[in-house]
């Protein structure tokens, strides 16, 4: 990936002097960002632009450039790619639109390009994108013109949409915050977000990474990379709802995703998810601060009202506000003018007008061992008093440069003054105490809780071969329940005692073995909603009742499952499915009336270990019922966790299991077991 | 209140030429905002400032001014107030700090001022505030200097904190949005938020109202005013948590409030609550748009990625996106350049570069009968293409001026360009599709759902006199349970059959009347946690058991309550208390294990009618259990609602009932009844 950003020569393909030619903006950007390599222009009409000759074709270039940035009509792209390949150009950015995002009929073009990339051993970003910018070398090829407004920063930006990527550059620049590297990745035909995130994690210039996505190309790889990232990754993933999916297909050829899976996967691998652009900017600002290592915060405020808000927010986000030491308070009190202020934490500087003292206060407080971060809130109008306030803020900047803990600065002033100081200082400025404290909470949370990677060691007692042999030979559709049970048993998943029969006589023999009372269920795999179809008889307490039940069930087919009646217990469901973006996932929730009452479930990308299963359960309000509320017995949480882990491994080990439902799983004071099971195969051998 | 804003002459009291004198900023503001009345300055040192003579005292003023704005040390304030009174000045703004916010010892000063106000029939804003601004006349007396940056607007601002009020002015001005009237109300000694909200509702210049509060002076009056307001009221109420309350007392003499009561009260009377400043600004922008009368929205976007975000947000906030009519789509398609875009709603204008067409598209779409609002998203960098984009935005402004439905404009561009167009156009510009759609949701929600006023007609069958006679004569503390039962019965609140006894013999007679099985409880009012104290015996099925139970209970005292054993049912609790800000309130929640599982309750300011009780119940997830989930019988929702309404009236009619708990209330398929009751009296006769 490095060559995309550090190419020492670049050809812009598709430049002409015709009105509305967008290739010219690509050239403009290279000049605006002071590209330090060689620029070549290519355009069928030849000529020159901004001092550069326009070569009629790639074949005419005097040297094989390291990168070609291409904006020509979609139909011409394969030909241009081939010319690049023949010319030995190994990296290309295709900005043209008109590919898979328009529907299936354009897939042929994409296929042709992929073949060429393979033939010539090339890598490509795009198509349908605005390409890359590297502030380190000035390489900048978007066909959308940018100004190099803010100085280079340490945030890198990846965006599936060029427009949204540009918005992020502009939003940061609006606060005079810069970026390090930028890539708009469009249809992600050959290079996707995981490739670039992996590169940026080891890029020296990058300290945190923003990604805007409408679809996810290789979710598991992205998770693996993110889980080990020492740099914070902030993702804005859109294309959530049904209305959204309509346009997303046409925009970036993404399929709508199950948004809850994205949420679960991001949380699991430590990606911070922003729900809107302004939140993403706030999150990125949070990671421009040093790590906050504890909960203890000091708030010093020039404005009483904002101090109240800050105290509210500190409470809400779980911070502590230790009292200021007495000697500090006395010093401050001595400088107070009308003595109309009382000092606490938050400290309201109120009528303390000696701004020189503020810097010392901030510095001494930040240095204290019992403080993990300082929030300094300054409030001034900048009309008569701009000078001393600017000096104060520059002073705070000096402290920040040497600090290893966050000193967060929140400023209230007029817009012209805010614009001025944002150019004056190099640290992020917040404009709301709650935003500042939320940023500290993100910062602290991310550093405190590193994600667990996907599990690598399956639990003991899994007989994978036996499961495989039971899955073998079944094509798409419902697996017969006796086979499902055998597969589950091979994975050590506890089931109610059961047996299978195909005649009345077999059923009676099984009953004798299992003992009454019994449940008799149809085992015809084509009957999916057994209860609705009259396929379940419960409380069978003797042979006569069994005979009669079997006779009635025969209407659905001869195959039946017999099960012991289970003791009452708390009902859960545990299941999973294969997700098109993230692969196998496991889902857990409460059953019975709690399904409707709590309407909650939690999921994880599989496989998971016991610790991750515990964190999954901890997300569910209903898990409190396992503790034995109001005199009920405490139930076997551990058994439910183990079952969940085993289910996650089963879905992971056999991707042909499209869906699995254990519902209900009854949990007892000791142990748990599944009372019903259903498995949908995706086709192909298991 | 009007005289505070429309005084034709103003005296600024406390001006001197000494360095650091803050009175000078008050004079500066009057000049900056071009006050159209007469200005007089008063200061003990006399002299002159900015061309105005400084009179040594109020007595020396040549005419009795209509308003005095006072900033002198707290101790001097009473004397100045008296001088104002003697001079016939009826309106004063006291900006000085150093009163009740510093603690009880300063209350004496406040009392003295209140006496003077009454004696001279004056009204006062403050103390501890920055006073008022009226853009209509230029009256502007804050001691904090402002610039008249944005043109006057239609939002008026009330703030308990001067700093926060200034922040709101600055935040609006940052988007070139102005305000109409401003008042910082500080300690609210004589004029509070309700007084000013009431005034602003009938002020022609004001279209919506922002209020920042740290405490609430007269909650019920504020609710009554807000419930009937045709103008949206956005409130930012801080001072929520425990850390917050420490500073708030010293800042504005507010007591920390129960934040959930504030939430409930605001919702009940239609006040929109913002949790942070940026959200408040978004809410105010929502009400700069015409009312959105339905759910149907059209989204037209210059950027595909932002269109995806907009579609997500439209889904999330419950809007519908009807398809565009075929003839419109064909017209657009004909103008598409590379034909690389498909058109839906959201419509991604993609490579449609004819900006002239955009305005027509927006106008035609807004005019359609099946559309309630249009969101137009424009995206441009403004580097080569500023001209036509600015023309487009001015064109959209023309449509907006004549529109009765919202045309919401979201723009993505660089900051300098955004600053430029914000000065160019007169409508609010949004910078995130989700923010824009959330604004529409607030707008639509507020217009669609007008609040119910507090109930005015009590339900039938209330015998207020009988309740009063049972409450009579009891001072503070727990009311004896047999008295509580009598009060509840007088309000038609259904109770389990009960009787009261003071001897074993009386108990046996009661039991004969009630019939076994029975519950026997201590009726000693001093025993609050009856079960914990061994004060409850259940399942008493015969006289012998009753004797034995009575004997054991006698250890706590002779008084007992006998109750029939109640049939099992779903357990709720219904209760209430007197709130120091909003008066009587009623609280409802599920009991039993659901207390811990759902951890939910809902409340309303009392009294309420059946419709409000229903909306209260609808907030509770657990109310689903009344519907009879999973084969359980449907329970008597109506009975629970009626009981709730009656409880709300009881708390309303008798403010000396400090707390009331009916817990549990068992709800059955037909009817409901309280099984236990507790009432705490606040002292004074009932």
mmCIF file of N, CA and C in Angstrom, chain B residues 529-620:
data_model
loop_
_atom_site.group_PDB
_atom_site.id
_atom_site.type_symbol
_atom_site.label_atom_id
_atom_site.label_comp_id
_atom_site.label_asym_id
_atom_site.label_seq_id
_atom_site.Cartn_x
_atom_site.Cartn_y
_atom_site.Cartn_z
ATOM 1 N N UNK B 529 -40.641 -0.452 58.043
ATOM 2 C CA UNK B 529 -40.342 -1.646 57.245
ATOM 3 C C UNK B 529 -40.928 -2.854 57.967
ATOM 4 N N UNK B 530 -42.226 -3.065 57.776
ATOM 5 C CA UNK B 530 -42.973 -4.054 58.557
ATOM 6 C C UNK B 530 -42.396 -5.461 58.430
ATOM 7 N N UNK B 531 -42.110 -5.887 57.177
ATOM 8 C CA UNK B 531 -41.631 -7.251 56.980
ATOM 9 C C UNK B 531 -40.304 -7.458 57.693
ATOM 10 N N UNK B 532 -39.410 -6.513 57.537
ATOM 11 C CA UNK B 532 -38.091 -6.647 58.147
ATOM 12 C C UNK B 532 -38.195 -6.725 59.668
ATOM 13 N N UNK B 533 -39.196 -6.042 60.220
ATOM 14 C CA UNK B 533 -39.339 -6.006 61.678
ATOM 15 C C UNK B 533 -40.141 -7.207 62.194
ATOM 16 N N UNK B 534 -40.437 -8.140 61.306
ATOM 17 C CA UNK B 534 -41.262 -9.299 61.742
ATOM 18 C C UNK B 534 -42.697 -8.891 61.991
ATOM 19 N N UNK B 535 -43.161 -7.857 61.304
ATOM 20 C CA UNK B 535 -44.488 -7.315 61.567
ATOM 21 C C UNK B 535 -45.559 -7.824 60.620
ATOM 22 N N UNK B 536 -45.288 -8.866 59.856
ATOM 23 C CA UNK B 536 -46.289 -9.387 58.921
ATOM 24 C C UNK B 536 -46.395 -10.903 59.054
ATOM 25 N N UNK B 537 -47.617 -11.395 59.262
ATOM 26 C CA UNK B 537 -47.861 -12.842 59.283
ATOM 27 C C UNK B 537 -48.860 -13.175 58.189
ATOM 28 N N UNK B 538 -48.502 -14.106 57.311
ATOM 29 C CA UNK B 538 -49.402 -14.414 56.193
ATOM 30 C C UNK B 538 -49.990 -15.806 56.369
ATOM 31 N N UNK B 539 -50.995 -16.100 55.538
ATOM 32 C CA UNK B 539 -51.569 -17.451 55.498
ATOM 33 C C UNK B 539 -52.134 -17.912 56.836
ATOM 34 N N UNK B 540 -52.740 -17.013 57.548
ATOM 35 C CA UNK B 540 -53.371 -17.392 58.810
ATOM 36 C C UNK B 540 -54.725 -17.993 58.472
ATOM 37 N N UNK B 541 -54.884 -19.308 58.764
ATOM 38 C CA UNK B 541 -56.057 -20.000 58.233
ATOM 39 C C UNK B 541 -57.089 -20.370 59.293
ATOM 40 N N UNK B 542 -56.799 -20.052 60.568
ATOM 41 C CA UNK B 542 -57.786 -20.394 61.613
ATOM 42 C C UNK B 542 -57.508 -19.551 62.851
ATOM 43 N N UNK B 543 -58.466 -19.610 63.773
ATOM 44 C CA UNK B 543 -58.399 -18.736 64.937
ATOM 45 C C UNK B 543 -57.142 -18.980 65.782
ATOM 46 N N UNK B 544 -56.767 -20.262 65.919
ATOM 47 C CA UNK B 544 -55.600 -20.579 66.743
ATOM 48 C C UNK B 544 -54.355 -19.882 66.189
ATOM 49 N N UNK B 545 -54.201 -19.986 64.881
ATOM 50 C CA UNK B 545 -53.044 -19.347 64.237
ATOM 51 C C UNK B 545 -53.105 -17.832 64.421
ATOM 52 N N UNK B 546 -54.316 -17.285 64.363
ATOM 53 C CA UNK B 546 -54.480 -15.847 64.536
ATOM 54 C C UNK B 546 -54.048 -15.418 65.937
ATOM 55 N N UNK B 547 -54.493 -16.181 66.940
ATOM 56 C CA UNK B 547 -54.106 -15.877 68.319
ATOM 57 C C UNK B 547 -52.597 -15.845 68.465
ATOM 58 N N UNK B 548 -51.973 -16.880 67.925
ATOM 59 C CA UNK B 548 -50.518 -16.994 68.062
ATOM 60 C C UNK B 548 -49.827 -15.838 67.334
ATOM 61 N N UNK B 549 -50.331 -15.515 66.145
ATOM 62 C CA UNK B 549 -49.722 -14.427 65.384
ATOM 63 C C UNK B 549 -49.891 -13.103 66.122
ATOM 64 N N UNK B 550 -51.091 -12.885 66.668
ATOM 65 C CA UNK B 550 -51.327 -11.638 67.382
ATOM 66 C C UNK B 550 -50.378 -11.497 68.556
ATOM 67 N N UNK B 551 -50.195 -12.626 69.252
ATOM 68 C CA UNK B 551 -49.326 -12.597 70.425
ATOM 69 C C UNK B 551 -47.902 -12.178 70.031
ATOM 70 N N UNK B 552 -47.442 -12.773 68.944
ATOM 71 C CA UNK B 552 -46.086 -12.410 68.502
ATOM 72 C C UNK B 552 -46.002 -10.942 68.081
ATOM 73 N N UNK B 553 -47.034 -10.491 67.354
ATOM 74 C CA UNK B 553 -47.010 -9.108 66.881
ATOM 75 C C UNK B 553 -47.068 -8.097 68.030
ATOM 76 N N UNK B 554 -47.677 -8.508 69.113
ATOM 77 C CA UNK B 554 -47.839 -7.577 70.241
ATOM 78 C C UNK B 554 -46.516 -7.024 70.729
ATOM 79 N N UNK B 555 -45.442 -7.751 70.447
ATOM 80 C CA UNK B 555 -44.125 -7.243 70.847
ATOM 81 C C UNK B 555 -43.869 -5.866 70.235
ATOM 82 N N UNK B 556 -44.431 -5.626 69.049
ATOM 83 C CA UNK B 556 -44.242 -4.330 68.393
ATOM 84 C C UNK B 556 -45.257 -3.299 68.873
ATOM 85 N N UNK B 557 -46.313 -3.757 69.531
ATOM 86 C CA UNK B 557 -47.394 -2.866 69.960
ATOM 87 C C UNK B 557 -48.715 -3.555 69.695
ATOM 88 N N UNK B 558 -49.789 -3.075 70.314
ATOM 89 C CA UNK B 558 -51.058 -3.789 70.229
ATOM 90 C C UNK B 558 -51.818 -3.617 68.914
ATOM 91 N N UNK B 559 -51.512 -2.571 68.169
ATOM 92 C CA UNK B 559 -52.333 -2.235 67.004
ATOM 93 C C UNK B 559 -52.005 -3.108 65.800
ATOM 94 N N UNK B 560 -53.036 -3.666 65.184
ATOM 95 C CA UNK B 560 -52.814 -4.526 64.014
ATOM 96 C C UNK B 560 -53.842 -4.215 62.928
ATOM 97 N N UNK B 561 -53.437 -4.615 61.720
ATOM 98 C CA UNK B 561 -54.344 -4.578 60.583
ATOM 99 C C UNK B 561 -54.549 -6.015 60.138
ATOM 100 N N UNK B 562 -55.816 -6.381 59.877
ATOM 101 C CA UNK B 562 -56.094 -7.702 59.317
ATOM 102 C C UNK B 562 -56.491 -7.517 57.859
ATOM 103 N N UNK B 563 -55.982 -8.394 56.981
ATOM 104 C CA UNK B 563 -56.374 -8.322 55.566
ATOM 105 C C UNK B 563 -56.683 -9.707 55.056
ATOM 106 N N UNK B 564 -57.644 -9.786 54.134
ATOM 107 C CA UNK B 564 -57.871 -11.030 53.409
ATOM 108 C C UNK B 564 -56.602 -11.373 52.655
ATOM 109 N N UNK B 565 -56.276 -12.669 52.527
ATOM 110 C CA UNK B 565 -55.199 -13.075 51.625
ATOM 111 C C UNK B 565 -55.692 -12.793 50.202
ATOM 112 N N UNK B 566 -54.874 -12.106 49.409
ATOM 113 C CA UNK B 566 -55.293 -11.759 48.050
ATOM 114 C C UNK B 566 -54.892 -12.848 47.062
ATOM 115 N N UNK B 567 -55.677 -12.997 46.010
ATOM 116 C CA UNK B 567 -55.325 -13.942 44.950
ATOM 117 C C UNK B 567 -54.047 -13.450 44.268
ATOM 118 N N UNK B 568 -53.249 -14.372 43.678
ATOM 119 C CA UNK B 568 -52.046 -13.920 42.968
ATOM 120 C C UNK B 568 -52.437 -13.017 41.798
ATOM 121 N N UNK B 569 -51.548 -12.132 41.444
ATOM 122 C CA UNK B 569 -51.818 -11.208 40.336
ATOM 123 C C UNK B 569 -50.509 -10.512 39.990
ATOM 124 N N UNK B 570 -50.529 -9.696 38.944
ATOM 125 C CA UNK B 570 -49.322 -8.978 38.559
ATOM 126 C C UNK B 570 -49.144 -7.793 39.511
ATOM 127 N N UNK B 571 -47.959 -7.664 40.078
ATOM 128 C CA UNK B 571 -47.746 -6.628 41.091
ATOM 129 C C UNK B 571 -47.160 -5.355 40.516
ATOM 130 N N UNK B 572 -47.772 -4.244 40.867
ATOM 131 C CA UNK B 572 -47.312 -2.909 40.491
ATOM 132 C C UNK B 572 -47.111 -2.102 41.754
ATOM 133 N N UNK B 573 -46.447 -0.970 41.610
ATOM 134 C CA UNK B 573 -46.507 0.006 42.694
ATOM 135 C C UNK B 573 -46.990 1.329 42.115
ATOM 136 N N UNK B 574 -47.798 2.019 42.910
ATOM 137 C CA UNK B 574 -48.291 3.337 42.529
ATOM 138 C C UNK B 574 -48.083 4.223 43.746
ATOM 139 N N UNK B 575 -47.507 5.384 43.523
ATOM 140 C CA UNK B 575 -47.270 6.259 44.667
ATOM 141 C C UNK B 575 -47.065 7.684 44.200
ATOM 142 N N UNK B 576 -46.449 8.448 45.069
ATOM 143 C CA UNK B 576 -46.197 9.834 44.685
ATOM 144 C C UNK B 576 -45.564 10.585 45.827
ATOM 145 N N UNK B 577 -45.204 11.810 45.536
ATOM 146 C CA UNK B 577 -44.644 12.661 46.580
ATOM 147 C C UNK B 577 -44.793 14.118 46.171
ATOM 148 N N UNK B 578 -44.483 15.001 47.104
ATOM 149 C CA UNK B 578 -44.459 16.429 46.789
ATOM 150 C C UNK B 578 -43.041 16.789 46.369
ATOM 151 N N UNK B 579 -42.913 17.404 45.197
ATOM 152 C CA UNK B 579 -41.602 17.827 44.722
ATOM 153 C C UNK B 579 -41.435 19.318 44.989
ATOM 154 N N UNK B 580 -40.214 19.689 45.410
ATOM 155 C CA UNK B 580 -40.021 21.098 45.798
ATOM 156 C C UNK B 580 -40.108 22.043 44.602
ATOM 157 N N UNK B 581 -39.972 21.503 43.393
ATOM 158 C CA UNK B 581 -40.041 22.390 42.217
ATOM 159 C C UNK B 581 -41.382 22.320 41.493
ATOM 160 N N UNK B 582 -41.985 21.120 41.490
ATOM 161 C CA UNK B 582 -43.190 20.938 40.672
ATOM 162 C C UNK B 582 -44.424 20.520 41.474
ATOM 163 N N UNK B 583 -44.303 20.428 42.797
ATOM 164 C CA UNK B 583 -45.465 20.058 43.589
ATOM 165 C C UNK B 583 -45.770 18.573 43.500
ATOM 166 N N UNK B 584 -47.074 18.203 43.595
ATOM 167 C CA UNK B 584 -47.435 16.789 43.692
ATOM 168 C C UNK B 584 -47.098 16.030 42.411
ATOM 169 N N UNK B 585 -46.593 14.816 42.581
ATOM 170 C CA UNK B 585 -46.371 13.985 41.405
ATOM 171 C C UNK B 585 -46.750 12.548 41.712
ATOM 172 N N UNK B 586 -47.121 11.827 40.656
ATOM 173 C CA UNK B 586 -47.543 10.449 40.796
ATOM 174 C C UNK B 586 -46.540 9.568 40.053
ATOM 175 N N UNK B 587 -46.217 8.418 40.660
ATOM 176 C CA UNK B 587 -45.166 7.533 40.117
ATOM 177 C C UNK B 587 -45.738 6.128 40.006
ATOM 178 N N UNK B 588 -45.471 5.465 38.889
ATOM 179 C CA UNK B 588 -45.989 4.118 38.650
ATOM 180 C C UNK B 588 -44.865 3.232 38.139
ATOM 181 N N UNK B 589 -44.875 1.964 38.575
ATOM 182 C CA UNK B 589 -43.902 0.999 38.050
ATOM 183 C C UNK B 589 -44.332 -0.408 38.369
ATOM 184 N N UNK B 590 -43.663 -1.383 37.755
ATOM 185 C CA UNK B 590 -43.932 -2.788 38.062
ATOM 186 C C UNK B 590 -43.246 -3.173 39.353
ATOM 187 N N UNK B 591 -43.843 -4.097 40.066
ATOM 188 C CA UNK B 591 -43.244 -4.584 41.297
ATOM 189 C C UNK B 591 -42.596 -5.942 41.102
ATOM 190 N N UNK B 592 -42.432 -6.655 42.204
ATOM 191 C CA UNK B 592 -41.899 -8.020 42.153
ATOM 192 C C UNK B 592 -40.511 -8.075 41.544
ATOM 193 N N UNK B 593 -40.231 -9.165 40.820
ATOM 194 C CA UNK B 593 -38.889 -9.303 40.256
ATOM 195 C C UNK B 593 -38.642 -8.263 39.169
ATOM 196 N N UNK B 594 -39.717 -7.684 38.651
ATOM 197 C CA UNK B 594 -39.545 -6.743 37.552
ATOM 198 C C UNK B 594 -38.898 -5.439 37.998
ATOM 199 N N UNK B 595 -38.969 -5.153 39.287
ATOM 200 C CA UNK B 595 -38.306 -3.953 39.787
ATOM 201 C C UNK B 595 -36.823 -4.006 39.429
ATOM 202 N N UNK B 596 -36.219 -5.169 39.716
ATOM 203 C CA UNK B 596 -34.785 -5.278 39.439
ATOM 204 C C UNK B 596 -34.508 -5.538 37.963
ATOM 205 N N UNK B 597 -35.418 -6.291 37.332
ATOM 206 C CA UNK B 597 -35.185 -6.689 35.950
ATOM 207 C C UNK B 597 -35.346 -5.504 34.998
ATOM 208 N N UNK B 598 -36.401 -4.760 35.182
ATOM 209 C CA UNK B 598 -36.678 -3.661 34.249
ATOM 210 C C UNK B 598 -36.171 -2.329 34.771
ATOM 211 N N UNK B 599 -36.075 -2.217 36.097
ATOM 212 C CA UNK B 599 -35.593 -0.977 36.719
ATOM 213 C C UNK B 599 -36.247 0.242 36.086
ATOM 214 N N UNK B 600 -37.554 0.237 35.996
ATOM 215 C CA UNK B 600 -38.216 1.361 35.346
ATOM 216 C C UNK B 600 -39.404 1.855 36.166
ATOM 217 N N UNK B 601 -39.656 3.121 36.037
ATOM 218 C CA UNK B 601 -40.854 3.723 36.597
ATOM 219 C C UNK B 601 -41.124 4.958 35.761
ATOM 220 N N UNK B 602 -42.346 5.439 35.833
ATOM 221 C CA UNK B 602 -42.673 6.647 35.079
ATOM 222 C C UNK B 602 -43.439 7.567 35.999
ATOM 223 N N UNK B 603 -43.370 8.841 35.731
ATOM 224 C CA UNK B 603 -44.041 9.778 36.634
ATOM 225 C C UNK B 603 -44.671 10.927 35.869
ATOM 226 N N UNK B 604 -45.606 11.550 36.533
ATOM 227 C CA UNK B 604 -46.254 12.739 35.984
ATOM 228 C C UNK B 604 -46.504 13.718 37.121
ATOM 229 N N UNK B 605 -46.514 14.983 36.752
ATOM 230 C CA UNK B 605 -46.926 15.988 37.706
ATOM 231 C C UNK B 605 -48.446 15.859 37.847
ATOM 232 N N UNK B 606 -48.940 15.875 39.090
ATOM 233 C CA UNK B 606 -50.350 15.645 39.377
ATOM 234 C C UNK B 606 -51.103 16.981 39.418
ATOM 235 N N UNK B 607 -52.431 16.938 39.159
ATOM 236 C CA UNK B 607 -53.247 15.755 38.877
ATOM 237 C C UNK B 607 -53.295 15.443 37.384
ATOM 238 N N UNK B 608 -53.557 14.184 37.066
ATOM 239 C CA UNK B 608 -53.665 13.794 35.669
ATOM 240 C C UNK B 608 -55.022 13.152 35.418
ATOM 241 N N UNK B 609 -55.413 13.136 34.142
ATOM 242 C CA UNK B 609 -56.628 12.448 33.717
ATOM 243 C C UNK B 609 -56.264 11.108 33.094
ATOM 244 N N UNK B 610 -57.284 10.423 32.563
ATOM 245 C CA UNK B 610 -57.070 9.082 32.040
ATOM 246 C C UNK B 610 -56.105 9.072 30.846
ATOM 247 N N UNK B 611 -56.183 10.076 29.970
ATOM 248 C CA UNK B 611 -55.336 10.070 28.772
ATOM 249 C C UNK B 611 -53.868 10.201 29.161
ATOM 250 N N UNK B 612 -53.590 11.080 30.111
ATOM 251 C CA UNK B 612 -52.210 11.255 30.555
ATOM 252 C C UNK B 612 -51.733 10.007 31.293
ATOM 253 N N UNK B 613 -52.627 9.384 32.054
ATOM 254 C CA UNK B 613 -52.261 8.138 32.745
ATOM 255 C C UNK B 613 -51.900 7.067 31.721
ATOM 256 N N UNK B 614 -52.659 7.020 30.643
ATOM 257 C CA UNK B 614 -52.366 6.045 29.588
ATOM 258 C C UNK B 614 -50.994 6.340 28.977
ATOM 259 N N UNK B 615 -50.678 7.603 28.750
ATOM 260 C CA UNK B 615 -49.377 7.917 28.148
ATOM 261 C C UNK B 615 -48.251 7.592 29.128
ATOM 262 N N UNK B 616 -48.529 7.735 30.402
ATOM 263 C CA UNK B 616 -47.559 7.361 31.433
ATOM 264 C C UNK B 616 -47.285 5.860 31.358
ATOM 265 N N UNK B 617 -48.363 5.079 31.310
ATOM 266 C CA UNK B 617 -48.214 3.622 31.269
ATOM 267 C C UNK B 617 -47.488 3.204 29.996
ATOM 268 N N UNK B 618 -47.762 3.922 28.900
ATOM 269 C CA UNK B 618 -47.164 3.567 27.609
ATOM 270 C C UNK B 618 -45.649 3.744 27.621
ATOM 271 N N UNK B 619 -45.142 4.510 28.583
ATOM 272 C CA UNK B 619 -43.685 4.672 28.675
ATOM 273 C C UNK B 619 -43.005 3.451 29.260
ATOM 274 N N UNK B 620 -43.797 2.597 29.898
ATOM 275 C CA UNK B 620 -43.214 1.478 30.632
ATOM 276 C C UNK B 620 -43.219 0.220 29.776
#
